[in-house]
Coordinates of C-alpha atoms and ligand atoms in Angstrom, one line a residue:
M282 CA -6.1 10.0 -32.0
N283 CA -2.9 8.7 -33.3
E284 CA -3.5 5.1 -34.4
S285 CA 0.2 4.2 -34.6
V286 CA 0.5 4.5 -30.8
S287 CA -0.3 1.2 -29.3
H288 CA 0.0 -0.1 -25.8
P289 CA 1.5 -3.6 -25.4
V290 CA -1.1 -5.9 -24.0
I291 CA 0.1 -7.2 -20.6
S292 CA -1.3 -10.5 -19.4
V293 CA -2.8 -10.7 -15.9
E294 CA 0.0 -13.1 -14.9
E295 CA 2.6 -10.3 -15.5
V296 CA 0.9 -7.9 -13.2
V297 CA -0.2 -10.2 -10.5
R298 CA -1.8 -8.5 -7.6
P299 CA 0.7 -7.5 -4.9
T300 CA -1.5 -9.2 -2.3
R301 CA -0.6 -12.8 -2.8
L302 CA -0.1 -16.1 -1.1
E303 CA 3.3 -17.5 -1.8
I304 CA 3.6 -21.2 -1.4
D305 CA 7.0 -23.0 -1.0
L306 CA 6.5 -26.4 -2.5
K307 CA 9.9 -27.6 -1.2
T308 CA 8.8 -26.9 2.4
L309 CA 5.5 -28.7 1.8
A310 CA 7.4 -31.7 0.4
A311 CA 9.7 -31.7 3.4
N312 CA 6.6 -31.6 5.8
Y313 CA 5.1 -34.5 3.9
N314 CA 8.3 -36.5 4.2
N315 CA 8.7 -35.7 7.9
I316 CA 5.2 -36.9 8.6
K317 CA 5.7 -40.0 6.4
R318 CA 8.9 -41.0 8.2
H319 CA 7.2 -40.5 11.5
V320 CA 4.2 -42.7 10.7
A321 CA 5.9 -45.4 8.6
P322 CA 4.9 -48.1 7.7
A323 CA 1.4 -46.5 7.7
K324 CA 0.3 -45.2 4.3
M325 CA -0.3 -41.5 3.6
M326 CA -3.6 -39.9 2.6
P327 CA -2.8 -36.1 2.5
V328 CA -6.1 -34.2 2.9
L329 CA -6.5 -31.5 0.1
K330 CA -10.0 -30.3 0.8
A331 CA -11.0 -26.6 0.7
N332 CA -8.5 -25.8 -2.0
A333 CA -5.8 -27.7 -0.1
Y334 CA -6.4 -25.5 3.0
G335 CA -6.0 -22.5 0.7
H336 CA -2.8 -23.6 -0.9
G337 CA -4.2 -24.4 -4.4
I338 CA -5.7 -27.9 -4.7
V339 CA -4.3 -28.7 -8.2
R340 CA -0.7 -27.8 -7.6
I341 CA -0.6 -29.5 -4.2
A342 CA -2.2 -32.6 -5.7
Q343 CA 0.5 -32.7 -8.4
L344 CA 3.1 -32.4 -5.7
M345 CA 1.5 -35.2 -3.7
E346 CA 1.4 -37.4 -6.8
K347 CA 5.1 -36.8 -7.3
L348 CA 5.7 -37.8 -3.7
C349 CA 3.8 -41.0 -4.3
A350 CA 1.0 -40.4 -1.8
D351 CA -1.0 -43.5 -1.5
C352 CA -4.4 -41.7 -1.7
I353 CA -5.7 -38.1 -1.7
G354 CA -8.5 -37.1 0.6
V355 CA -11.0 -34.4 -0.4
A356 CA -14.3 -33.4 1.2
V357 CA -16.7 -33.1 -1.8
L358 CA -17.3 -34.7 -5.1
E359 CA -16.5 -31.6 -7.1
E360 CA -13.0 -31.4 -5.6
G361 CA -12.4 -35.0 -6.8
I362 CA -13.7 -34.4 -10.3
L363 CA -11.5 -31.3 -10.6
L364 CA -8.4 -33.3 -9.8
R365 CA -9.3 -36.0 -12.3
E366 CA -9.9 -33.4 -15.0
E367 CA -6.5 -32.0 -14.2
G368 CA -5.0 -35.4 -14.8
I369 CA -4.4 -36.6 -11.3
K370 CA -4.2 -40.4 -11.2
T371 CA -3.7 -41.1 -7.5
P372 CA -6.6 -42.8 -5.8
I373 CA -9.0 -40.1 -4.4
L374 CA -11.3 -40.7 -1.4
V375 CA -14.2 -38.3 -1.0
L376 CA -14.6 -38.0 2.8
G377 CA -18.0 -36.3 2.9
G378 CA -21.5 -37.7 2.7
I379 CA -23.0 -38.4 -0.7
W380 CA -26.4 -38.0 -2.4
G381 CA -27.7 -40.9 -4.5
N382 CA -27.7 -39.0 -7.7
Q383 CA -24.0 -38.3 -7.4
I384 CA -23.0 -42.0 -7.4
P385 CA -22.7 -42.4 -11.2
L386 CA -20.2 -39.5 -11.2
F387 CA -18.0 -41.3 -8.7
F388 CA -17.7 -44.2 -11.2
K389 CA -17.3 -42.0 -14.2
H390 CA -14.3 -40.3 -12.5
D391 CA -12.9 -43.3 -10.7
L392 CA -13.4 -41.7 -7.3
T393 CA -13.6 -43.7 -4.0
I394 CA -16.9 -43.3 -2.1
T395 CA -17.5 -43.0 1.6
A396 CA -20.4 -45.3 2.5
S397 CA -22.0 -44.1 5.8
S398 CA -25.2 -46.2 6.0
I399 CA -26.6 -49.5 4.9
E400 CA -29.1 -47.6 2.7
K401 CA -26.2 -45.8 0.9
L402 CA -24.3 -49.1 0.5
N403 CA -27.3 -50.6 -1.3
Q404 CA -27.7 -47.6 -3.5
I405 CA -24.1 -47.8 -4.5
D406 CA -24.3 -51.5 -5.1
E407 CA -27.4 -51.1 -7.3
I408 CA -26.0 -48.3 -9.5
A409 CA -22.7 -50.1 -9.8
A410 CA -24.6 -53.2 -11.1
Q411 CA -26.5 -51.1 -13.6
M412 CA -23.3 -49.4 -14.8
K413 CA -21.4 -52.7 -14.8
V414 CA -18.5 -51.4 -12.6
K415 CA -17.0 -52.4 -9.3
A416 CA -17.5 -49.6 -6.8
K417 CA -14.5 -48.6 -4.6
V418 CA -15.8 -47.9 -1.1
H419 CA -14.5 -47.0 2.3
L420 CA -16.9 -47.7 5.2
K421 CA -17.4 -44.9 7.7
I422 CA -17.9 -45.9 11.3
D423 CA -18.9 -43.2 13.8
T424 CA -17.1 -43.8 17.1
G425 CA -18.0 -40.5 18.8
M426 CA -18.0 -37.6 16.3
E427 CA -21.8 -37.8 15.6
R428 CA -21.4 -36.4 12.1
I429 CA -21.6 -39.1 9.5
G430 CA -21.1 -42.8 9.7
V431 CA -22.8 -45.8 11.3
H432 CA -22.6 -45.8 15.1
Y433 CA -20.0 -48.2 16.4
Y434 CA -22.7 -50.1 18.3
N435 CA -24.4 -50.8 15.0
A436 CA -21.3 -51.5 13.1
E437 CA -21.7 -55.3 12.9
K438 CA -24.9 -55.0 10.9
F439 CA -23.3 -52.5 8.6
L440 CA -20.3 -54.6 7.9
E441 CA -22.4 -57.7 7.3
A442 CA -24.5 -55.7 4.8
S443 CA -21.3 -54.7 3.0
L444 CA -20.5 -58.3 2.4
K445 CA -23.7 -58.9 0.5
C446 CA -22.9 -56.1 -2.0
S447 CA -21.3 -58.0 -4.9
N448 CA -20.6 -54.9 -6.9
I449 CA -18.7 -53.2 -4.2
E450 CA -15.1 -53.6 -3.2
I451 CA -14.5 -52.6 0.4
E452 CA -11.1 -51.0 0.2
G453 CA -11.1 -49.3 3.5
V454 CA -12.8 -48.7 6.8
Y455 CA -12.4 -45.6 8.8
S456 CA -13.5 -43.3 11.6
H457 CA -12.8 -39.7 12.8
F458 CA -11.6 -38.2 16.1
A459 CA -13.5 -35.5 17.8
N460 CA -10.8 -33.9 19.9
S461 CA -7.4 -35.6 19.2
D462 CA -5.6 -32.2 19.4
D463 CA -6.5 -31.8 23.0
T464 CA -4.2 -32.5 26.0
D465 CA -6.7 -34.8 27.5
L466 CA -6.9 -37.8 25.1
T467 CA -9.3 -39.9 27.1
F468 CA -12.1 -39.6 24.6
S469 CA -9.8 -40.2 21.7
F470 CA -8.5 -43.4 23.2
L471 CA -12.2 -44.5 23.8
Q472 CA -12.9 -43.8 20.1
L473 CA -9.9 -45.8 19.1
E474 CA -11.1 -48.7 21.3
R475 CA -14.6 -48.6 19.8
F476 CA -13.1 -48.6 16.3
Q477 CA -10.8 -51.6 17.1
E478 CA -13.8 -53.4 18.5
A479 CA -15.8 -52.9 15.4
L480 CA -12.9 -54.1 13.2
K481 CA -12.8 -57.5 15.0
F482 CA -15.7 -58.4 12.7
F483 CA -13.2 -59.0 9.8
E484 CA -11.1 -61.4 11.9
K485 CA -14.1 -63.1 13.3
H486 CA -15.2 -63.9 9.7
S487 CA -11.7 -64.6 8.5
L488 CA -12.0 -61.8 6.0
K489 CA -9.3 -59.7 4.5
M490 CA -8.8 -56.6 6.6
P491 CA -9.5 -53.5 4.6
V492 CA -7.2 -50.4 5.0
R493 CA -8.0 -49.1 8.5
H494 CA -7.6 -45.3 9.2
I495 CA -8.7 -42.9 11.9
S496 CA -5.8 -40.5 12.5
K497 CA -5.5 -36.8 11.5
S498 CA -3.0 -34.1 12.4
G499 CA -3.7 -34.0 16.2
S500 CA -3.5 -37.7 16.7
I501 CA -0.6 -38.1 14.3
L502 CA 1.3 -35.8 16.7
Q503 CA -0.1 -37.3 20.0
M504 CA -1.3 -40.9 19.4
P505 CA 1.1 -43.0 17.3
V506 CA -0.9 -46.0 18.3
A507 CA -3.7 -44.7 16.1
N508 CA -1.7 -44.7 12.9
L509 CA -3.1 -48.1 11.9
D510 CA -2.7 -48.7 8.2
M511 CA -3.0 -45.2 6.9
V512 CA -3.1 -41.6 8.3
R513 CA -4.9 -38.5 7.0
P514 CA -2.8 -35.4 7.7
G515 CA -4.4 -32.1 6.8
I516 CA -3.2 -28.9 8.5
L517 CA 0.1 -30.4 9.6
L518 CA 1.1 -31.0 6.0
Y519 CA 0.9 -27.2 5.4
G520 CA 3.2 -26.6 8.3
V521 CA 0.7 -25.4 10.9
Y522 CA -0.1 -27.2 14.2
P523 CA -3.7 -28.1 14.8
S524 CA -3.9 -26.4 18.2
S525 CA -1.6 -24.7 20.7
E526 CA -2.1 -27.6 23.2
S527 CA -1.1 -30.5 20.9
R528 CA 2.4 -31.9 21.3
R529 CA 4.9 -30.9 18.6
S530 CA 6.4 -34.3 18.1
I531 CA 7.0 -33.8 14.4
N532 CA 8.9 -30.8 12.9
V533 CA 7.0 -28.9 10.2
T534 CA 7.5 -25.5 8.8
P535 CA 4.7 -23.2 7.4
A536 CA 4.6 -23.6 3.7
S537 CA 2.9 -20.3 2.8
T538 CA 3.5 -16.6 3.3
W539 CA 0.7 -14.1 2.9
K540 CA 2.1 -10.8 1.6
S541 CA 1.3 -7.6 0.0
L542 CA 3.0 -4.2 -0.7
V543 CA 2.7 -0.7 0.6
V544 CA 0.6 1.3 -1.9
Y545 CA 0.3 4.6 -0.1
F546 CA 2.1 6.6 2.6
K547 CA 0.8 9.6 4.6
V548 CA 0.9 11.4 7.9
I549 CA -2.3 11.2 10.0
K550 CA -2.7 14.2 12.2
A551 CA -3.5 14.0 15.9
D552 CA -7.2 13.5 16.7
H553 CA -8.0 12.5 13.1
P554 CA -9.7 9.1 13.3
V555 CA -9.0 6.3 10.9
G556 CA -11.4 4.3 8.8
Y557 CA -15.1 3.2 9.0
G558 CA -16.7 3.8 12.3
L559 CA -13.8 6.2 13.4
S560 CA -12.6 3.5 15.7
W561 CA -9.0 4.6 16.1
K562 CA -7.2 7.9 16.6
S563 CA -4.0 9.2 18.1
D564 CA -3.2 12.2 20.3
H565 CA -0.2 12.9 18.2
D566 CA 0.7 12.8 14.5
V567 CA 1.7 9.4 13.2
R568 CA 3.1 8.1 9.9
A569 CA 0.9 5.5 8.3
V570 CA 0.8 3.3 5.2
T571 CA -2.1 1.7 3.4
V572 CA -2.0 -1.9 2.2
P573 CA -4.4 -3.4 -0.4
V574 CA -5.9 -6.3 1.5
G575 CA -9.1 -6.6 3.4
Y576 CA -11.9 -8.9 4.6
G577 CA -12.9 -9.3 1.0
D578 CA -9.7 -11.4 0.7
G579 CA -10.2 -13.2 3.9
Y580 CA -8.3 -10.9 6.2
F581 CA -10.9 -11.0 8.9
R582 CA -12.6 -7.8 9.9
S583 CA -12.7 -9.1 13.5
M584 CA -8.9 -8.5 13.6
S585 CA -9.5 -4.7 13.4
N586 CA -7.3 -2.8 15.9
K587 CA -5.6 -6.1 16.9
A588 CA -3.7 -7.4 13.9
E589 CA -0.1 -6.7 13.2
V590 CA 2.0 -6.9 10.1
L591 CA 5.7 -7.0 9.3
I592 CA 7.3 -4.3 7.2
R593 CA 11.1 -4.4 6.8
G594 CA 11.2 -7.2 9.4
K595 CA 9.5 -5.1 12.1
R596 CA 6.0 -5.5 13.6
Y597 CA 3.4 -2.7 13.2
P598 CA -0.2 -2.5 14.3
V599 CA -3.2 -2.4 11.9
I600 CA -5.2 0.7 13.0
G601 CA -8.9 1.4 12.5
R602 CA -11.5 -1.0 10.9
I603 CA -10.3 -3.5 8.4
S604 CA -12.2 -2.6 5.2
M605 CA -13.2 -4.9 2.4
D606 CA -10.1 -4.2 0.3
Q607 CA -7.7 -2.1 2.4
I608 CA -6.0 -1.7 5.8
V609 CA -4.0 1.1 7.4
V610 CA -0.9 0.4 9.3
N611 CA 0.7 2.7 11.9
I612 CA 4.5 3.0 11.5
E613 CA 4.8 5.8 14.1
N614 CA 8.1 7.5 13.4
D615 CA 9.6 5.0 11.0
S616 CA 9.7 5.2 7.3
A617 CA 8.3 2.9 4.7
Y618 CA 7.9 3.5 0.9
N619 CA 5.5 2.6 -1.8
G620 CA 6.5 -0.9 -2.9
D621 CA 7.9 -2.1 0.4
E622 CA 6.9 -5.6 1.2
V623 CA 4.2 -6.2 3.9
I624 CA 4.0 -9.7 5.5
L625 CA 0.5 -10.5 6.8
F626 CA 1.7 -13.9 8.0
G627 CA 5.1 -15.5 7.4
S628 CA 8.7 -14.7 8.2
D629 CA 10.8 -11.7 7.3
G630 CA 14.4 -11.8 8.5
G631 CA 14.4 -12.9 12.1
N632 CA 10.8 -11.9 12.8
K633 CA 7.6 -13.8 12.0
I634 CA 3.8 -13.6 12.3
T635 CA 2.1 -16.9 12.5
V636 CA -1.3 -18.2 11.2
E637 CA -2.0 -19.0 14.9
E638 CA -1.6 -15.3 15.8
L639 CA -4.1 -14.3 13.1
A640 CA -6.5 -16.9 14.4
D641 CA -6.2 -15.5 18.0
W642 CA -6.8 -12.0 16.7
A643 CA -9.8 -13.1 14.8
G644 CA -11.2 -15.3 17.6
T645 CA -11.0 -18.5 15.4
I646 CA -8.7 -21.4 14.6
P647 CA -5.8 -21.6 12.1
Y648 CA -7.9 -23.8 9.8
E649 CA -10.4 -21.0 9.2
I650 CA -7.7 -18.4 8.5
L651 CA -6.1 -20.6 5.8
T652 CA -9.3 -21.8 4.1
N653 CA -10.7 -18.2 4.0
I654 CA -8.0 -16.7 1.9
N655 CA -10.2 -16.5 -1.2
T656 CA -9.7 -16.7 -4.9
R657 CA -9.1 -13.0 -5.3
V658 CA -5.6 -13.6 -3.8
P659 CA -3.3 -15.2 -6.4
R660 CA -1.3 -18.2 -5.4
V661 CA 2.3 -18.0 -6.4
Y662 CA 4.6 -21.0 -6.2
T663 CA 8.1 -20.1 -5.3
E664 CA 9.8 -23.5 -5.7
Q665 CA 9.7 -24.6 -9.3
C666 CA 11.5 -27.9 -9.0
F667 CA 8.2 -29.9 -8.9
Ligands
PLP1039 C1 -10.3 -32.5 7.5 C2 -10.2 -34.0 7.8 C3 -8.9 -34.5 8.1 C4 -7.7 -33.7 8.3 O1 -7.7 -33.1 9.5 P1 -6.5 -32.2 10.1 O2 -6.8 -31.9 11.5 O3 -6.3 -31.0 9.2 O4 -5.3 -33.1 10.0 C5 -8.8 -35.9 8.2 N1 -9.9 -36.7 8.1 C6 -11.2 -36.2 7.8 C7 -12.3 -37.1 7.7 C8 -11.3 -34.8 7.6 O5 -12.5 -34.3 7.3

């Protein structure tokens, strides 16, 4: 072997997989500002759980910090710790339930805790005393979701108990809607009423009112009366509406485009089935391309023989079963070449495929489509001004 011949080492970044999620930070910032304008003077707690709904939690948190978000919402402790380790200084509320042995880590990383029972309050208070810190806590009241929190009809005892915890600062008190993206808002208004009733405790005892919050995307769009002191927008921030029923009273634009490239072209002969299970075949020859994306990336297998993609701005059907890493697209008589761009969702020229369409094909909701695009798909940020 000739040792003088050497191949330049190319970094992974330089040969990023063609299957990628492109995120436009400028669009995301515009969505944030539109929501903020709409809910003002309420504060903003953008929700960045589940890798910021697939958009990349660290970059999105950096953007939110630049936009002066009042607080960042995450679901689990680890998401909060990651953001602190990446240098995020904005207050962070962990929305999920906690285990006792996690409490010291909240203090170590200056994270705000959700207290959802008297027992947890006392645990937090005790450990805060031992560690000589003042715990930052939001109290969770369950007004009808039946997930975590103290039931509204037991709220008084809970709030009373919180006053006895001298090592805890009650910064906020909150609840969560069960179906605020529905057309029928009867139950949501009932939940709001239960919440307001529980909050009277603070007035009754002439106490300073903590930051009150209950609203997420659906209610931000449909129930401005629920904005209170702060709102918690999740999916709307990323430019996707929470349901097809909810009113679209705020303009947002999808911030991400899922794309790939054509890697292979061929003609499939009549009566030659395609893919695992031989689930699709044609009675005539068709031209087809293969695209390197599959259910191993979060392109749901349940969309087999239903999904469509855009190539050169035109819609084409995915044929046969979606494999773990590849799909086949029928372009009939058209032409496409290796390296042509394939849009899985997003816009191309005048045409677009939405996250909602993928959700319909997969029999799920847009939230699940976004949060299932996994780590094998590189996130690429197209707007560098942040
Ligand atoms: C996920 C979540 C939100 C955001 O919900 P969207 O419908 O995405 O706006 C708000 N609050 C809590 C407690 C959540 O878990």
